[in-house]
Coordinates of C-alpha atoms and ligand atoms in Angstrom, one line a residue:
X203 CA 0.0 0.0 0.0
X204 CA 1.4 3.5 -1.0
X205 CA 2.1 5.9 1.8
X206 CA -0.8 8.5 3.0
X207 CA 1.4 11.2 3.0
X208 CA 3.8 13.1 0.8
X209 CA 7.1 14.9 2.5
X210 CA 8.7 17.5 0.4
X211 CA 11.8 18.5 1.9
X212 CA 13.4 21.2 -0.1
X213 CA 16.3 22.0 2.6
X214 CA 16.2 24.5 5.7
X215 CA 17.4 23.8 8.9
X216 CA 15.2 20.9 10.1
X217 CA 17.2 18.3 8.0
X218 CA 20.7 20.1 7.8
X219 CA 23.6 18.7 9.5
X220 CA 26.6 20.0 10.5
X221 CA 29.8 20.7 7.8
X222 CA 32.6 22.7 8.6
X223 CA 31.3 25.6 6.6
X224 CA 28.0 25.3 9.1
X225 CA 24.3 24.0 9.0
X226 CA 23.6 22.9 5.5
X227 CA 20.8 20.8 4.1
X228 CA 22.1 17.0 3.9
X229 CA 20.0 14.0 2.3
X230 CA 18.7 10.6 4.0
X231 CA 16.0 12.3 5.2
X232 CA 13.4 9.8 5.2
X233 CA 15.6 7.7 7.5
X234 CA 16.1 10.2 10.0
X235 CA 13.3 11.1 10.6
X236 CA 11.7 7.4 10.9
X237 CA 14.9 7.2 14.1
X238 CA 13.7 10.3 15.4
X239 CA 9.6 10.1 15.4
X240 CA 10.6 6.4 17.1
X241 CA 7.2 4.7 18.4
X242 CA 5.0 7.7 17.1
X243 CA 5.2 7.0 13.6
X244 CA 2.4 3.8 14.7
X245 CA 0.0 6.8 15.5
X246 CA 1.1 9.1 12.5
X247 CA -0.2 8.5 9.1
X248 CA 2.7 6.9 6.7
X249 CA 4.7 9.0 4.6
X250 CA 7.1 9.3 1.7
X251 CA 10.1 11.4 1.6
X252 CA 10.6 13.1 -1.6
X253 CA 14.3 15.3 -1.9
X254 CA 14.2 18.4 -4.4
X255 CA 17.3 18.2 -5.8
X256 CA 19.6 20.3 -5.1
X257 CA 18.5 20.8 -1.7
X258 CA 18.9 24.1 -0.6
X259 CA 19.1 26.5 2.4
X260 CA 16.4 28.8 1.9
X261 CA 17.8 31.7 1.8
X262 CA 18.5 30.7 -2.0
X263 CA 14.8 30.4 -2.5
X264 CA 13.7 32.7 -6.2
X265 CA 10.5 32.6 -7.8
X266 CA 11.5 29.2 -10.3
X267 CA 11.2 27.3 -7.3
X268 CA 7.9 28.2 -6.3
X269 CA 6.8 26.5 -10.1
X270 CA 9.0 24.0 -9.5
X271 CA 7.2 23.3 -6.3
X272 CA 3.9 23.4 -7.4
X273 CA 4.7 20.8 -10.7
X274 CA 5.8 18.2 -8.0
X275 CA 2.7 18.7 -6.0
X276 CA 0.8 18.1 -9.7
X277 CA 2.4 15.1 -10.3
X278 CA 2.1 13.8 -7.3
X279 CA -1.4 15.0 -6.6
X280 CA -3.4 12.1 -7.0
X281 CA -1.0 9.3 -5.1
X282 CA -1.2 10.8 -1.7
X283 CA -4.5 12.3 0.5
X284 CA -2.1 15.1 2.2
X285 CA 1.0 17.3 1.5
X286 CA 3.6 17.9 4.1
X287 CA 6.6 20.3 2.6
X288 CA 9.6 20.9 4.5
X289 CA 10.9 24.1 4.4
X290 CA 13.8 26.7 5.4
X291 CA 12.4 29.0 7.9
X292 CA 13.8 32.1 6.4
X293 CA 11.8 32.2 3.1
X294 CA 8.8 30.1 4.1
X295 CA 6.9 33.2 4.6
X296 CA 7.3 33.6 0.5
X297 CA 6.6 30.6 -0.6
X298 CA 3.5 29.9 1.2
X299 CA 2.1 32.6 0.2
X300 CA 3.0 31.9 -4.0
X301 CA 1.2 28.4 -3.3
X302 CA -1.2 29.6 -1.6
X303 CA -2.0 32.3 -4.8
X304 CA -0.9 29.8 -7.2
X305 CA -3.3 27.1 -5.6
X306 CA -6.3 28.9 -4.3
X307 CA -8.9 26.7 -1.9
X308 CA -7.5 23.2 -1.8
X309 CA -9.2 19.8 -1.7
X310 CA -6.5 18.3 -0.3
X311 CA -4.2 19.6 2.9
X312 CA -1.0 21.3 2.2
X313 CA 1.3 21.6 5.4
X314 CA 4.4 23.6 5.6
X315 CA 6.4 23.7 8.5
X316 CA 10.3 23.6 9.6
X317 CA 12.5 24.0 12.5
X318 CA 14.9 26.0 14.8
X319 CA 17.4 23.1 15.4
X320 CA 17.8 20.2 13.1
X321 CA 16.2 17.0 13.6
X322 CA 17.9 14.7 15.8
X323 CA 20.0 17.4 17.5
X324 CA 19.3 18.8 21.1
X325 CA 16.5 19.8 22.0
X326 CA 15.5 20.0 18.1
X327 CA 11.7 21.4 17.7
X328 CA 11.7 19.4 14.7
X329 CA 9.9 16.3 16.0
X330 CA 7.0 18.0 17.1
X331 CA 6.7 20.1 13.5
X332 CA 6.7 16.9 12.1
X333 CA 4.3 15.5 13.8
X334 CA 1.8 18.0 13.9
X335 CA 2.3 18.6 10.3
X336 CA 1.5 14.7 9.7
X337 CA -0.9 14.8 11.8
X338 CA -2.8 17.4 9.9
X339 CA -2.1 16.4 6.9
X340 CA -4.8 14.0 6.6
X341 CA -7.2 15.7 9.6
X342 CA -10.0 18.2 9.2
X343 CA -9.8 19.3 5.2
X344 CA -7.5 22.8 5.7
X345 CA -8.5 24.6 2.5
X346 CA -5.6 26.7 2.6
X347 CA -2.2 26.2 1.8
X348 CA -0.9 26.3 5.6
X349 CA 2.0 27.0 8.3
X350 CA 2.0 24.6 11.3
X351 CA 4.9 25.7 13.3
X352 CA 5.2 25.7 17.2
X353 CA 1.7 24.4 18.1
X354 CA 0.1 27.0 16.1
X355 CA -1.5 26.5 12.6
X356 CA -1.6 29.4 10.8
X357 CA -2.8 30.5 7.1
X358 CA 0.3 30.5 4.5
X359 CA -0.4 33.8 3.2
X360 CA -0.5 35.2 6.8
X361 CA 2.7 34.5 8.1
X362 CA 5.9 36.4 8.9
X363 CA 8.6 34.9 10.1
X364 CA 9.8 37.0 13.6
X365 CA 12.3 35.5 16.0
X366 CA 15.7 33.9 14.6
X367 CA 16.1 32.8 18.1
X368 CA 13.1 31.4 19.6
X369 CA 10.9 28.2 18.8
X370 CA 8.1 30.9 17.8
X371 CA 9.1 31.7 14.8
X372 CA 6.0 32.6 13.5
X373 CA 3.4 34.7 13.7
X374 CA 0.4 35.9 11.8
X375 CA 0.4 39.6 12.9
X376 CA -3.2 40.7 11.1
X377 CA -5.0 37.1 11.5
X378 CA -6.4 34.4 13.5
X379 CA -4.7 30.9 14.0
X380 CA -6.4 28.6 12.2
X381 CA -5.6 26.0 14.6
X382 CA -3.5 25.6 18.1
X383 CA -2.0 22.2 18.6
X384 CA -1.8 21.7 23.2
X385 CA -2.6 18.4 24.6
X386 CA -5.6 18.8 22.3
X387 CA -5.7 19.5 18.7
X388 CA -8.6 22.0 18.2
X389 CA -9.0 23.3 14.5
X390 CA -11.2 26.6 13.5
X391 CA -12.9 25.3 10.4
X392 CA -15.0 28.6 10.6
X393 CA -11.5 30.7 9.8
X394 CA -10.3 28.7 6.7
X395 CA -11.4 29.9 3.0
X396 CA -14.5 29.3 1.8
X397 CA -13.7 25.4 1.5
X398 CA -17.2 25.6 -1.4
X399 CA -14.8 26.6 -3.6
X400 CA -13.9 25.1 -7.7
X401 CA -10.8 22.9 -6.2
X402 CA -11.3 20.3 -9.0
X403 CA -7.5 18.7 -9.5
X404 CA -7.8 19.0 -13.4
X405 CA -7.0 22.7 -12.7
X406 CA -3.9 22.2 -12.5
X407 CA -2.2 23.1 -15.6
X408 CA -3.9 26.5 -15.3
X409 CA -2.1 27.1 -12.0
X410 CA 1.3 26.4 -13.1
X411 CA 2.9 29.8 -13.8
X412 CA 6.0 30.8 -14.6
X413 CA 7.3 33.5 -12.5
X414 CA 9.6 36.2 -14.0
X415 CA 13.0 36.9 -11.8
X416 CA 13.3 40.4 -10.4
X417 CA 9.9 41.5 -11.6
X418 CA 9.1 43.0 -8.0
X419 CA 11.3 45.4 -6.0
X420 CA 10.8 46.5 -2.8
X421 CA 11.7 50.4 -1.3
X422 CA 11.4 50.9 2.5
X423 CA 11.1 54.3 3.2
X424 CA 13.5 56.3 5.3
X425 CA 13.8 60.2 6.6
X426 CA 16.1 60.6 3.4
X427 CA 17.7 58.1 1.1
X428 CA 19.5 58.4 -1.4
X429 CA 17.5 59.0 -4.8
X430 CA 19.5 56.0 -7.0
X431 CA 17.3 53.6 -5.3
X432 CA 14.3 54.8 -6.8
X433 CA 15.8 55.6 -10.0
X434 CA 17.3 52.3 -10.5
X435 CA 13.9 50.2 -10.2
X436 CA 12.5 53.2 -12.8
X437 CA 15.2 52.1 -15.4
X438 CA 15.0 48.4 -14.8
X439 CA 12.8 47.2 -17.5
X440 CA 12.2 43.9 -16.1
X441 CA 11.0 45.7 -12.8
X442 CA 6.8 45.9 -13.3
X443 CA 5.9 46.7 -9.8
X444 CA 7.1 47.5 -6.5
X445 CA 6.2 47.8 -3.1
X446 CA 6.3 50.5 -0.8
X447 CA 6.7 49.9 2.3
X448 CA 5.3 53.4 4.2
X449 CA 4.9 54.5 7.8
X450 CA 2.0 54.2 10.0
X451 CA -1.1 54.1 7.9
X452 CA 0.4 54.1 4.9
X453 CA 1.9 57.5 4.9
X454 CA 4.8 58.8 2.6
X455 CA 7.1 61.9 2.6
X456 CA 4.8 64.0 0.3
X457 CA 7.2 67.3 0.7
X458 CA 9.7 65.4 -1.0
X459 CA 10.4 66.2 -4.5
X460 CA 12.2 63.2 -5.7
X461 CA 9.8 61.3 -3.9
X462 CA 7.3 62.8 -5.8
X463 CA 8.5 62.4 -9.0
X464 CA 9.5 58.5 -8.4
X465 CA 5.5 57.9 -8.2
X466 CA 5.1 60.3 -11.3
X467 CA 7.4 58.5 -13.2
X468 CA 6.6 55.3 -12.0
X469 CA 3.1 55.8 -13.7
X470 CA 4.0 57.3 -16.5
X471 CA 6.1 53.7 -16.9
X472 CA 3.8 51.8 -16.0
X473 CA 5.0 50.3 -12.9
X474 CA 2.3 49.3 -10.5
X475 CA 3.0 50.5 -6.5
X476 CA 1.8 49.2 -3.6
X477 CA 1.7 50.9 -0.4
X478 CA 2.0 48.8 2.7
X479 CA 2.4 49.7 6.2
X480 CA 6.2 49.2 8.1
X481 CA 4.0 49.2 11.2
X482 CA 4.4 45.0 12.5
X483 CA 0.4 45.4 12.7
X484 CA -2.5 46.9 11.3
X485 CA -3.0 48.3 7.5
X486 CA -3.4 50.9 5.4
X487 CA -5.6 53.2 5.6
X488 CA -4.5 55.5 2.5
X489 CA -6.2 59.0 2.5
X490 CA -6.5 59.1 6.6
X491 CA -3.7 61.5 6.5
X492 CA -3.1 64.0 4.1
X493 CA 0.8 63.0 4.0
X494 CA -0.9 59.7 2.4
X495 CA -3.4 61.2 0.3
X496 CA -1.9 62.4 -2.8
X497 CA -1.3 57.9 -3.3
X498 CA -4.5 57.1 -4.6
X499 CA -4.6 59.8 -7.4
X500 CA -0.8 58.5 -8.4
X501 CA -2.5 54.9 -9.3
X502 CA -0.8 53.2 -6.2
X503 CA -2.7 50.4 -4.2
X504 CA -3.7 50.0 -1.0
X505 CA -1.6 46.8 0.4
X506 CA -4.3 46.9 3.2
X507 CA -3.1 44.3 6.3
X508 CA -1.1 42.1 3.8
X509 CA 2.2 41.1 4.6
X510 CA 4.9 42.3 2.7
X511 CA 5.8 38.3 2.0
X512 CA 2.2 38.3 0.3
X513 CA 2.0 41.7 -1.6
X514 CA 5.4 40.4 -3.3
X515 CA 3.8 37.0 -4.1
X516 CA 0.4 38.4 -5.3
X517 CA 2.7 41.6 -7.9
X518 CA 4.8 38.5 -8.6
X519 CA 1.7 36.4 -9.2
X520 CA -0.8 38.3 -11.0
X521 CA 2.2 39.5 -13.8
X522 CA 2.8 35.9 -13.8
X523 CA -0.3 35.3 -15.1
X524 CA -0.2 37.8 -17.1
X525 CA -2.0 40.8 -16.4
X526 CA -0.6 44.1 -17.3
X527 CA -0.4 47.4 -15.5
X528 CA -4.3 47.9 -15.8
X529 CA -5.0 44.8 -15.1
X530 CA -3.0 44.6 -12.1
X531 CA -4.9 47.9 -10.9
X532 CA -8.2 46.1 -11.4
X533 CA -7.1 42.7 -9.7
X534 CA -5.5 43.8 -6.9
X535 CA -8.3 44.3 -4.6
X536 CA -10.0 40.4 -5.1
X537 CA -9.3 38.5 -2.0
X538 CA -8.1 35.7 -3.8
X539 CA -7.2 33.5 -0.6
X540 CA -7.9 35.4 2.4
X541 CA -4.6 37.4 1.9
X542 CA -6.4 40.0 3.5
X543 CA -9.0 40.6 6.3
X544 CA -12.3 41.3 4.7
X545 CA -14.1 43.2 6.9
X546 CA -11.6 45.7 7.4
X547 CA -11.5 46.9 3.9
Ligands
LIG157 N1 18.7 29.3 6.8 C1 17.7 28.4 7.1 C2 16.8 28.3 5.9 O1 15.9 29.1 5.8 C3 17.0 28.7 8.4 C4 15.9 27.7 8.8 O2 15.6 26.8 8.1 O3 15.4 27.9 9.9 O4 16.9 27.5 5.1

């Protein structure tokens, strides 16, 4: 009998080892994991390790391998009943949320998760990311592509990674937990997408884009910066959008000349902008303050309460599949997989 469960392990900590240039991602994963779950794996459903090859620290992680992932989960799609993919915590944030657009609802589960320390080391946090990611694999159908991570189950698209130190890692800074995993498992079904949705498998091949390298750039804003920054994503042709990461509630320096001109001459290009807030919580609220206001009449969005890892994915996303500049200003606001919270905007 084939195995319930696929295990993508694409690198990251949780199945490094130590080399003598430091942690890097190591294959023979499939064994050590079977040494370290021990007598568990008897009340976890069975599983097959799949390596991506080259296995890499994700830090490395670029748009090609967010198709890449996706054509292994369509090939594989109809052989298992749940998805586990194993994951570098530094990027994860990024790719779950490009799944989770490239995707949409899900008929089967599709679990993400990681580690601090590497499996099998001391006091590795590994073991219990497995298991809970097993676990829910084949549980309650999660309609969303999904991090579990520390006992907490969280939507992809939600997550930021925030502590390079502790065990939580993660956290969803504008959303609920779709799940917490104590001594009992207790899932909010009433949280996930709309789980009604088309998630017919033959869809497939219309998911599969190709993402285009360096099509996003990102600007943070700063009491002055030097004006190169914003002229270099203005004469890189293979830059369509950017996000703008703004203070507060979305508020930008709108004394400033050069600033001024970079969203002038960033429409006049074509080049879509998002505004999204620096603030660790909350959203946008663009026009509440008249150092925001002039945004809306210079074509750029609203990012609302997505993350920054989201915005990027959805730009990244939507020029994938091909929309252009207009298009991208009429797509943006569709809450495609709660990116977004709803009621607030
Ligand atoms: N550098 C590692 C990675 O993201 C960190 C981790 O997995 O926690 O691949």
């Amino acid at each position: 009998m084939s195995a319930q469960v696929l295990v993508l392990y694409t690198g990251g900590t949780i199945g490094m080892v130590q080399t003598e240039q430091g942690l890097a991602p190591a294959s023979g994963l499939q064994e050590r994991i079977e040494i370290a779950l021990g007598m568990s794996l008897n009340t976890l459903p069975s599983f097959e390790v799949l390596e991506i090859s080259p296995l890499i620290d994700s830090a490395n992680i670029t748009p090609k391998h967010w198709t890449k992932l996706m054509s292994i989960l369509a090939t594989h799609w109809r052989d298992y009943d749940g998805f586990v993919i194993l994951h570098g915590t530094d990027t994860m944030a990024y790719t779950a949320s490009a799944l989770s657009f490239m995707l949409g609802a899900c008929a089967k589960n599709i679990i993400l998760t990681g580690s601090q320390i590497p499996l099998g080391m001391n006091r590795s946090d590994a073991t219990s990311n497995l298991q809970a990611a097993l676990s829910l694999a084949i549980s309650h159908r999660i309609a969303d592509v999904s991090l579990v991570f520390d006992g907490k189950l969280m939507r992809g698209n939600r997550i930021q990674k925030i502590s390079s130190g502790r065990f939580e890692a993660f956290h969803t800074p504008n959303d609920d937990l779709l799940g917490e995993l104590a001594i009992d498992m207790q899932l909010y079904p009433a949280r996930m997408i709309d789980s009604n949705r088309d998630t017919s498998d033959t869809r497939f091949e219309n998911k599969l884009v190709s993402f285009r390298e360096g099509a996003v750039g990102v600007i943070t804003l700063h009491p002055s910066q030097p004006t190169t920054i914003y002229q270099s994503l203005l004469d890189d042709d293979n830059c369509r959008a950017i996000v703008l990461l703004t203070y507060g509630a979305g508020n930008v320096p709108d004394q400033n000349p050069a600033f001024l001109s970079f969203l002038t001459e960033a429409m006049l290009r074509k080049k879509n902008i998002v505004n999204l807030t620096q603030c660790l919580h909350g959203g946008v609220s663009q026009g509440a303050y008249a150092a925001g206001s002039i945004l809306s009449s210079m074509n750029v969005l609203s990012g609302k309460d997505m993350t920054l890892e989201a915005a990027f994915c959805k730009l990244h996303w939507l020029i994938a599949t091909g929309e252009s500049y207009y298009g991208v200003l009429e797509k943006w606001n569709t809450n495609y997989c709660g990116e977004f919270t709803p009621q607030s905007y």
